[in-house]
Coordinates of C-alpha atoms and ligand atoms in Angstrom, one line a residue:
M29 CA 28.3 -13.2 -17.2
N30 CA 25.2 -12.4 -15.2
K31 CA 26.0 -10.9 -11.8
F32 CA 22.5 -11.6 -10.4
S33 CA 19.2 -13.1 -11.3
I34 CA 15.6 -12.2 -10.4
V35 CA 13.4 -14.9 -10.5
I36 CA 9.6 -13.9 -10.7
F37 CA 7.2 -16.4 -9.7
G38 CA 3.5 -15.5 -11.4
A39 CA 5.7 -14.2 -14.4
S40 CA 2.3 -14.2 -16.7
G41 CA 0.2 -12.7 -14.1
D42 CA -1.3 -9.3 -13.5
L43 CA 1.3 -8.0 -11.3
T44 CA 4.2 -8.7 -13.2
K45 CA 3.1 -6.9 -16.5
R46 CA 1.6 -3.9 -14.6
K47 CA 4.0 -3.2 -12.3
L48 CA 7.1 -5.4 -11.9
M49 CA 8.4 -5.3 -15.6
P50 CA 8.0 -1.6 -15.9
A51 CA 9.7 -1.1 -12.5
L52 CA 12.5 -3.2 -13.7
Y53 CA 12.6 -1.5 -16.8
S54 CA 12.7 2.0 -15.5
L55 CA 15.6 1.0 -13.2
Y56 CA 17.5 -0.4 -16.4
K57 CA 16.6 2.8 -18.5
E58 CA 17.8 4.9 -15.4
K59 CA 21.0 2.8 -15.4
R60 CA 20.1 1.9 -11.6
L61 CA 20.5 -1.9 -12.5
D62 CA 24.0 -3.3 -13.4
D63 CA 24.0 -4.4 -16.9
E64 CA 24.8 -8.2 -16.1
F65 CA 21.7 -9.6 -14.8
A66 CA 19.0 -12.0 -16.0
I67 CA 15.3 -12.0 -15.1
L68 CA 13.8 -15.4 -15.0
G69 CA 10.2 -15.6 -15.4
V70 CA 8.3 -18.9 -13.7
S71 CA 4.6 -19.8 -14.3
R72 CA 2.5 -22.3 -15.7
T73 CA 1.7 -20.7 -18.9
S74 CA 3.7 -22.2 -21.6
Y75 CA 6.3 -19.6 -23.5
S76 CA 9.6 -20.0 -25.2
D77 CA 12.2 -17.3 -23.9
D78 CA 11.4 -15.4 -27.4
E79 CA 7.7 -15.6 -26.7
Y80 CA 8.0 -14.3 -23.3
R81 CA 10.2 -11.5 -24.2
T82 CA 7.6 -10.5 -27.0
Y83 CA 4.9 -10.8 -24.6
I84 CA 6.5 -8.5 -22.0
L85 CA 7.5 -5.9 -24.7
Q86 CA 3.7 -5.6 -25.7
E87 CA 2.6 -5.1 -22.1
L88 CA 5.3 -2.7 -21.4
Q89 CA 3.9 -0.5 -24.3
E90 CA 0.5 -1.2 -22.8
F91 CA 1.3 -0.3 -19.2
M92 CA 3.9 2.3 -19.5
K93 CA 3.3 6.1 -20.2
V94 CA 4.5 6.9 -23.5
E95 CA 7.1 9.3 -22.7
E96 CA 8.8 6.6 -20.3
Q97 CA 9.1 4.2 -23.3
D98 CA 12.4 4.1 -25.2
I99 CA 12.0 2.3 -28.5
E100 CA 15.5 1.2 -28.9
L101 CA 16.1 0.3 -25.1
M102 CA 13.1 -1.7 -24.5
P103 CA 14.2 -4.8 -26.9
R104 CA 17.5 -4.5 -25.1
F105 CA 16.0 -4.7 -21.9
V106 CA 13.6 -7.8 -22.7
A107 CA 16.8 -9.6 -24.0
H108 CA 17.6 -9.9 -20.3
L109 CA 14.4 -12.0 -19.9
H110 CA 14.3 -15.8 -19.7
Y111 CA 11.3 -17.9 -19.2
I112 CA 10.7 -21.4 -17.5
S113 CA 7.2 -23.0 -17.7
M114 CA 6.5 -25.0 -14.3
D115 CA 4.0 -25.3 -11.7
P116 CA 5.4 -23.7 -8.6
A117 CA 3.1 -25.6 -6.3
L118 CA 5.0 -28.8 -7.4
E119 CA 8.3 -29.8 -6.1
S120 CA 9.1 -31.8 -9.4
G121 CA 9.8 -28.7 -11.3
Y122 CA 12.6 -27.2 -9.0
A123 CA 15.5 -29.2 -10.2
S124 CA 15.2 -27.7 -13.8
L125 CA 14.8 -24.2 -12.3
K126 CA 18.1 -24.7 -10.5
E127 CA 19.7 -25.9 -13.6
R128 CA 18.2 -22.9 -15.5
L129 CA 19.7 -20.8 -12.9
L130 CA 23.0 -22.2 -12.9
E131 CA 23.1 -21.7 -16.9
L132 CA 22.3 -18.2 -16.3
S133 CA 25.3 -17.8 -13.6
D134 CA 28.7 -18.8 -14.0
K135 CA 27.7 -22.5 -14.0
R136 CA 29.6 -23.2 -10.7
N137 CA 28.3 -20.8 -8.1
F138 CA 25.1 -18.8 -8.2
N139 CA 24.9 -15.3 -8.6
D140 CA 23.0 -13.3 -6.2
L141 CA 19.6 -14.7 -6.6
L142 CA 16.3 -12.7 -5.7
F143 CA 12.9 -14.4 -5.7
Y144 CA 9.9 -12.4 -6.3
L145 CA 6.7 -14.0 -5.2
A146 CA 4.0 -12.4 -7.4
T147 CA 1.6 -15.6 -7.2
P148 CA -1.7 -16.1 -5.5
P149 CA -1.1 -16.0 -1.7
S150 CA -1.9 -19.8 -1.4
L151 CA 1.5 -20.4 -2.9
Y152 CA 3.5 -18.0 -0.4
G153 CA 4.0 -21.2 2.0
V154 CA 4.9 -23.9 -0.5
I155 CA 7.3 -21.9 -2.7
P156 CA 10.2 -21.4 -0.2
L157 CA 10.0 -24.9 1.1
H158 CA 10.5 -26.1 -2.6
L159 CA 13.5 -23.8 -3.0
K160 CA 15.0 -25.2 0.0
S161 CA 14.4 -28.8 -1.2
V162 CA 16.9 -28.0 -4.1
G163 CA 19.3 -25.8 -2.0
L164 CA 18.4 -22.5 -3.7
N165 CA 18.2 -20.8 -0.5
V166 CA 21.8 -19.9 -0.8
A167 CA 23.4 -17.4 1.4
G168 CA 23.2 -14.4 -0.9
S169 CA 19.7 -15.2 -1.9
R170 CA 16.5 -12.9 -0.9
I171 CA 13.1 -13.2 -1.2
I172 CA 10.3 -10.7 -1.9
V173 CA 6.7 -11.8 -0.9
E174 CA 3.7 -9.7 -1.8
K175 CA 0.8 -8.9 0.6
P176 CA -1.4 -10.1 2.1
F177 CA 1.2 -12.1 4.3
G178 CA -1.3 -14.5 5.8
Y179 CA -5.0 -14.8 5.9
D180 CA -5.3 -13.9 9.4
L181 CA -3.2 -14.1 12.5
Q182 CA -2.7 -17.9 12.9
S183 CA -1.7 -18.2 9.1
A184 CA 0.8 -15.3 9.3
E185 CA 2.5 -17.0 12.2
E186 CA 2.8 -20.2 10.4
L187 CA 4.1 -18.3 7.2
N188 CA 6.6 -16.7 9.4
H189 CA 7.8 -19.9 10.8
I190 CA 8.1 -21.6 7.4
Y191 CA 10.0 -18.4 6.1
A192 CA 12.2 -18.5 9.2
S193 CA 12.9 -22.4 8.5
V194 CA 14.1 -21.4 5.0
F195 CA 15.7 -17.9 5.2
E196 CA 17.3 -15.8 7.8
E197 CA 15.2 -12.6 8.7
H198 CA 17.5 -10.4 6.9
Q199 CA 16.8 -12.3 3.7
I200 CA 13.0 -11.8 3.6
Y201 CA 11.4 -8.8 2.3
R202 CA 7.7 -8.4 3.0
I203 CA 6.6 -5.8 0.5
D204 CA 4.0 -3.2 1.2
H205 CA 4.4 -0.9 -2.0
F206 CA 3.0 2.1 0.0
L207 CA 6.1 2.6 1.8
G208 CA 8.0 2.6 -1.7
K209 CA 5.7 5.8 -2.3
E210 CA 8.2 9.0 -2.4
T211 CA 5.0 10.8 -0.6
A212 CA 4.7 8.3 2.3
Q213 CA 8.5 8.6 2.7
N214 CA 8.2 12.3 2.9
L215 CA 5.9 12.2 5.7
L216 CA 8.9 11.1 7.8
A217 CA 11.0 14.0 6.5
F218 CA 8.0 16.5 6.8
R219 CA 7.4 15.5 10.6
F220 CA 11.0 14.9 11.6
A221 CA 13.1 17.3 9.4
N222 CA 10.8 20.4 10.8
G223 CA 10.8 21.9 14.0
I224 CA 7.4 23.6 14.0
F225 CA 4.9 20.8 13.4
E226 CA 6.2 18.2 15.9
P227 CA 5.5 20.0 19.1
L228 CA 1.8 20.3 17.8
W229 CA 1.6 16.4 16.6
N230 CA -0.1 15.0 19.7
R231 CA -3.2 15.0 21.8
N232 CA -3.0 18.3 23.0
Y233 CA -3.5 19.8 19.7
V234 CA -4.8 17.2 17.4
D235 CA -8.4 16.6 17.3
Y236 CA -8.8 13.6 15.0
I237 CA -6.8 12.2 11.9
E238 CA -8.3 10.8 8.6
I239 CA -6.7 8.5 6.4
T240 CA -8.0 7.7 3.1
A241 CA -7.1 5.5 0.4
V242 CA -10.0 5.0 -2.2
E243 CA -10.0 4.2 -6.0
N244 CA -12.3 5.0 -8.6
L245 CA -12.0 1.5 -10.3
G246 CA -13.7 -1.9 -9.4
I247 CA -11.8 -5.2 -8.9
E248 CA -11.4 -5.4 -12.4
E249 CA -10.0 -8.9 -13.5
R250 CA -9.2 -9.9 -9.8
G251 CA -12.6 -11.3 -8.9
G252 CA -11.0 -14.7 -7.8
F253 CA -8.4 -13.0 -5.6
Y254 CA -10.7 -10.6 -4.1
E255 CA -13.6 -12.9 -3.2
T256 CA -11.1 -14.6 -0.6
T257 CA -9.5 -11.4 0.5
G258 CA -11.8 -8.3 0.6
A259 CA -10.9 -4.8 1.5
L260 CA -9.8 -5.6 5.2
R261 CA -7.0 -7.9 4.0
D262 CA -6.2 -6.2 0.9
M263 CA -5.7 -2.7 1.9
V264 CA -6.5 -2.3 5.7
Q265 CA -4.2 -4.5 7.4
N266 CA -1.2 -3.4 5.5
H267 CA -1.2 -0.3 3.7
L268 CA -3.6 1.8 5.9
I269 CA -2.1 0.6 9.0
Q270 CA 1.5 1.5 7.7
L271 CA 0.2 5.0 7.0
V272 CA -1.2 5.0 10.6
A273 CA 2.2 4.1 11.9
L274 CA 3.9 7.0 9.5
A275 CA 1.4 9.4 10.9
A276 CA 1.7 8.3 14.6
M277 CA 5.0 7.1 15.3
E278 CA 7.6 8.6 17.6
P279 CA 10.8 9.8 16.0
P280 CA 13.4 6.8 15.5
T281 CA 16.7 7.7 17.0
V282 CA 18.7 7.0 14.0
F283 CA 17.4 6.4 10.5
N284 CA 18.2 3.0 9.9
A285 CA 16.0 -0.3 9.4
D286 CA 16.2 -1.4 13.0
S287 CA 15.2 1.8 14.5
F288 CA 12.7 2.8 12.1
R289 CA 10.7 -0.6 12.1
N290 CA 10.7 -0.9 16.0
E291 CA 8.9 2.3 15.9
V292 CA 6.5 0.8 13.6
V293 CA 5.9 -2.1 15.8
K294 CA 5.5 0.3 18.8
V295 CA 2.6 1.8 17.2
Y296 CA 0.9 -1.5 16.1
E297 CA 1.3 -2.8 19.7
S298 CA -0.5 0.6 21.3
L299 CA -3.5 0.0 19.1
T300 CA -6.2 0.2 21.5
P301 CA -7.8 -3.3 21.3
L302 CA -11.3 -3.3 19.6
T303 CA -14.2 -3.8 21.7
E304 CA -17.6 -5.3 21.4
E305 CA -18.9 -1.7 20.9
D306 CA -16.3 -0.9 18.5
L307 CA -17.0 -4.0 16.4
N308 CA -20.4 -3.3 16.3
E309 CA -20.6 0.5 15.9
H310 CA -17.1 1.8 14.7
I311 CA -16.6 -0.4 11.7
V312 CA -18.7 0.1 8.5
R313 CA -18.4 -2.3 5.7
G314 CA -19.9 -2.0 2.3
Q315 CA -19.9 -3.2 -1.1
Y316 CA -20.5 -1.4 -4.4
T317 CA -23.7 -2.1 -6.3
E318 CA -24.8 -1.2 -9.8
N319 CA -24.8 2.3 -10.9
G320 CA -25.8 3.3 -14.5
I321 CA -23.2 1.7 -16.6
K322 CA -20.9 0.8 -13.7
R323 CA -21.6 -2.9 -12.5
G324 CA -21.9 -3.9 -9.1
Y325 CA -19.4 -6.2 -7.5
R326 CA -21.7 -9.2 -7.5
Q327 CA -21.9 -8.8 -11.3
E328 CA -18.1 -8.9 -11.7
K329 CA -16.4 -11.6 -13.1
S330 CA -15.5 -14.8 -10.6
V331 CA -17.5 -13.1 -7.9
A332 CA -20.6 -15.2 -6.5
P333 CA -24.0 -13.5 -7.0
D334 CA -24.6 -13.4 -3.3
S335 CA -21.1 -12.4 -2.2
R336 CA -20.8 -10.7 1.0
T337 CA -17.1 -9.7 0.4
E338 CA -16.5 -5.9 1.5
T339 CA -15.2 -3.5 -1.1
Y340 CA -15.4 -0.7 1.3
I341 CA -14.3 -0.2 4.9
A342 CA -14.4 2.5 7.1
M343 CA -13.4 2.3 10.9
K344 CA -12.3 4.4 13.9
L345 CA -9.1 3.3 16.0
G346 CA -7.2 4.6 18.8
I347 CA -3.8 4.6 19.8
S348 CA -3.1 4.4 23.5
N349 CA -0.1 6.0 24.4
W350 CA 1.0 9.4 25.8
R351 CA 1.0 11.1 22.3
W352 CA -2.3 9.9 21.0
S353 CA -4.7 8.7 24.0
G354 CA -8.1 9.8 23.1
V355 CA -7.5 11.1 19.5
P356 CA -9.5 9.0 17.0
F357 CA -8.0 7.9 13.8
Y358 CA -10.7 7.3 11.0
I359 CA -9.4 5.1 8.2
R360 CA -11.2 4.2 5.0
T361 CA -10.7 2.5 1.7
G362 CA -13.0 1.5 -1.2
K363 CA -13.4 0.6 -4.5
Q364 CA -15.5 2.4 -7.2
M365 CA -15.5 5.8 -5.4
P366 CA -15.8 9.2 -7.4
T367 CA -12.1 9.2 -7.6
K368 CA -8.6 8.0 -6.7
V369 CA -7.0 9.5 -3.9
T370 CA -4.7 8.5 -0.8
E371 CA -4.3 11.1 1.7
I372 CA -3.9 12.0 5.4
V373 CA -5.7 14.6 7.1
V374 CA -4.8 16.0 10.3
H375 CA -7.3 18.0 12.2
F376 CA -5.8 20.5 14.6
R377 CA -8.2 21.6 17.6
E378 CA -10.3 24.5 17.3
T379 CA -9.5 28.0 18.7
P380 CA -11.1 28.5 22.1
H381 CA -12.7 31.4 21.0
Q382 CA -13.8 32.9 17.7
M383 CA -14.0 36.8 17.6
F384 CA -14.5 37.4 13.9
H385 CA -17.3 36.9 11.7
C386 CA -16.6 34.0 9.2
A387 CA -17.2 34.9 5.5
E388 CA -19.2 32.8 3.1
G389 CA -20.2 30.6 6.3
T390 CA -16.6 28.9 6.3
C391 CA -15.8 29.2 9.9
P392 CA -11.9 28.7 10.0
R393 CA -11.6 27.8 14.0
A394 CA -9.7 24.6 13.0
N395 CA -7.0 24.3 10.9
K396 CA -6.4 21.3 8.7
L397 CA -3.2 19.8 7.3
I398 CA -3.7 17.5 4.2
L399 CA -0.8 15.4 3.2
R400 CA -1.7 13.9 -0.1
L401 CA 0.0 11.0 -1.2
Q402 CA -1.4 10.7 -4.6
P403 CA -2.6 12.0 -7.1
N404 CA -1.5 15.6 -7.3
E405 CA 1.2 14.9 -4.4
G406 CA 1.5 17.7 -2.3
I407 CA 1.0 19.3 1.1
V408 CA -2.0 21.6 1.8
L409 CA -2.4 23.8 5.0
K410 CA -5.6 25.5 5.5
I411 CA -5.7 28.4 7.7
G412 CA -8.0 31.3 8.4
L413 CA -7.2 34.9 7.1
K414 CA -8.8 38.2 7.1
V415 CA -10.7 39.1 3.9
P416 CA -9.3 42.3 2.4
G417 CA -11.4 45.4 2.9
T418 CA -13.3 47.1 5.6
G419 CA -14.5 44.9 8.6
F420 CA -13.0 41.9 10.1
E421 CA -14.5 38.9 8.1
V422 CA -12.1 35.7 8.2
K423 CA -12.0 33.1 5.6
Q424 CA -10.3 29.9 5.1
V425 CA -7.5 29.9 2.6
T426 CA -4.9 27.3 1.6
M427 CA -1.2 27.2 1.7
D428 CA -0.3 24.7 -0.9
F429 CA 3.0 22.8 -1.8
S430 CA 3.3 20.8 -4.7
Y431 CA 6.1 18.1 -5.5
D432 CA 5.9 19.8 -9.0
Q433 CA 7.9 22.5 -7.1
L434 CA 10.7 20.0 -6.3
G435 CA 11.0 18.9 -9.9
G436 CA 8.0 16.2 -9.8
L437 CA 8.7 12.8 -8.6
P438 CA 11.7 10.5 -9.8
P439 CA 10.8 8.1 -12.7
G440 CA 9.7 4.7 -11.7
D441 CA 6.9 4.1 -9.1
A442 CA 7.0 2.5 -5.7
Y443 CA 8.1 -0.8 -6.9
A444 CA 11.3 0.5 -8.3
R445 CA 12.4 1.9 -5.3
L446 CA 11.6 -1.1 -3.4
I447 CA 13.1 -3.6 -5.6
E448 CA 16.1 -1.6 -6.0
D449 CA 16.6 -1.2 -2.0
C450 CA 16.0 -5.2 -2.0
I451 CA 18.9 -5.6 -4.6
H452 CA 21.1 -3.4 -2.4
G453 CA 20.1 -5.3 0.7
D454 CA 18.0 -2.5 2.4
P455 CA 15.1 -3.9 4.2
T456 CA 14.2 -0.4 6.0
L457 CA 10.8 -0.1 4.1
F458 CA 9.8 -3.8 4.1
T459 CA 7.7 -5.1 6.9
R460 CA 9.5 -7.1 9.5
S461 CA 8.0 -10.6 11.0
D462 CA 6.9 -8.9 14.4
A463 CA 5.1 -6.0 12.6
V464 CA 3.0 -8.6 10.5
E465 CA 1.9 -10.6 13.6
S466 CA 1.2 -7.4 15.6
S467 CA -1.0 -5.7 13.0
W468 CA -2.9 -9.2 12.5
R469 CA -3.3 -9.4 16.3
F470 CA -5.1 -6.0 16.2
F471 CA -7.4 -7.1 13.2
N472 CA -8.0 -10.8 14.0
P473 CA -11.0 -9.9 16.3
I474 CA -12.7 -8.3 13.3
L475 CA -12.5 -11.3 11.3
Q476 CA -13.6 -13.4 14.0
Y477 CA -16.3 -11.1 14.7
W478 CA -17.7 -11.2 11.0
K479 CA -17.1 -15.1 11.0
D480 CA -19.4 -15.4 14.3
H481 CA -22.0 -12.6 13.3
P482 CA -22.5 -13.5 9.4
D483 CA -25.5 -11.0 9.7
T484 CA -23.2 -8.2 10.5
P485 CA -24.4 -5.4 8.0
L486 CA -22.9 -5.1 4.6
F487 CA -24.1 -1.7 3.0
G488 CA -24.5 -1.1 -0.5
Y489 CA -23.3 1.8 -2.1
P490 CA -23.8 2.7 -5.7
A491 CA -20.7 2.4 -7.8
G492 CA -19.1 6.1 -8.3
T493 CA -20.2 7.1 -4.8
W494 CA -18.5 8.0 -1.6
G495 CA -19.5 5.0 0.3
P496 CA -22.3 4.1 2.8
L497 CA -23.7 7.0 4.9
E498 CA -23.2 4.8 7.8
S499 CA -19.5 5.8 7.6
E500 CA -20.3 9.6 7.9
A501 CA -22.7 8.9 11.1
M502 CA -19.7 7.2 12.7
M503 CA -17.8 10.1 12.7
H504 CA -20.6 12.6 13.9
E505 CA -20.3 11.4 17.5
H506 CA -17.0 13.1 17.5
G507 CA -18.1 16.0 15.5
A508 CA -16.1 14.9 12.7
E509 CA -16.6 14.5 9.0
W510 CA -14.7 13.0 6.1
T511 CA -12.7 15.2 3.6
N512 CA -13.9 14.3 0.0
P513 CA -11.7 15.8 -2.5
C514 CA -13.8 16.9 -5.6
K515 CA -13.9 14.7 -8.6
N516 CA -10.9 15.3 -11.0
L517 CA -9.3 17.5 -8.5
I518 CA -6.7 19.9 -10.4
N519 CA -5.7 22.0 -7.7
T520 CA -6.1 22.3 -4.1
D521 CA -8.6 25.1 -4.4
Q522 CA -11.0 22.5 -6.0
Y523 CA -11.1 21.1 -2.5
C524 CA -14.5 20.6 -1.2
D525 CA -16.6 18.8 1.6
L526 CA -19.3 17.2 -0.2
Ligands
LIG615 C1 -2.9 -3.3 -3.9 C2 -4.2 -3.6 -3.8 O1 -2.0 -3.5 -3.0 O2 -2.9 -1.8 -3.8 C3 -5.1 -3.3 -4.8 O3 -4.1 -5.2 -3.9 C4 -5.1 -1.7 -4.9 O4 -6.2 -3.7 -4.8 C5 -3.7 -1.1 -4.8 O5 -5.8 -1.2 -6.1 C6 -3.7 0.3 -4.6 O6 -2.5 0.6 -5.0 P1 -2.0 2.2 -5.6 O7 -0.5 2.5 -5.3 O8 -2.6 2.2 -7.0 O9 -2.9 3.2 -4.8

């Protein structure tokens, strides 16, 4: 008898094969899932149960690292899969869905139900209402919704309203997979489990903070989705702003869902509202263009040949509170960059006076702390030390911690961690309704500005480069510059400022 069922809407889609199934398989392999469970895939594509199992088995082989695959275990995992073909937009299919779920439970009561919405965002408002119409929003049920939650402030408020009419807030899990990353969580431990950095972590000692989440891939097969989304909605309003919150928040009094999420909301509410000048000068958007064998965005499948969707965005934001007033936070994200890297760089203020000569032109007057979330997960502190020998020349060197020293990261990625938390009813690492709305409240004026000023510049950058030069210029007024890790970095000595 199954004790719980996971229903995946969008079961034949990209997210399911690339992320959800590998995550569920890895939980199963690690014995972090009870053996008595069923996964019911829902989508319009027609499959029998067996065909769906075969399809997922093939995709697991494609998308999981070879060392994580277990030839004997994978067929046992896919035996838990079931499938129902229906259009989730239409209410008519939901009675059969309910029947199927009853068959998979003890036929009288539902087991614990977890609904995962891995569909296009246009269905996020419809599915919960249809679930309610057939009474599937039972007390033990939970729903995970992918980002972007809403298209702007108004649609996010409307979605929150719909969800609140179907589920209690504690049943709603708005997922932002960046919070599931071990290294993002470690940022909290780094800041709040150590005494030495926290006294420096404020406007008196920090000059500026950079947050980068860039990728060396284009939009691949997701042109249709991306055309209506763009980098601001896809990455900035959720992932990047979450990282800002982790870097800037006050220590929660205790570490539980409410305290932690209260502090996140406080950061969002302290974001300095954007002025006309900010909207004009402190936001740079770009779109990748053809470069050698790399396609430009406008040549991608399902993208309009004159599309003005941004694939890159860099912006400066401020936090108006006692800790951060006057400290710029520079954030950026982009597709088709030279490498994939997500990191936070904290630039400390310069020493007031430098009495040493600097070796090799590297004047280490300011210390830099790099929290690298991926890849080569680790923490690097840049400090100035004396070059051995006569004289007093100083050089910048790195102190380097790598996760490998802790035995590496646990198996399974962010999705495995978050799905497991949801199964155990722990919403700490999921976004609360008020956080979604206050984040949108901050970003909404940008969307409005672009709508009102369709001629706002969209800078082209050749695919495989670090984005529009205007984003460098934006930082110069503060004497700042982006930290660009070298392509294919293997270890931290290869950091370079290009
Ligand atoms: C997703 C975005 O949320 O995050 C993608 O929709 C992006 O466009 C991805 O590629 C990046 O996540 P990660 O974990 O690979 O850095």
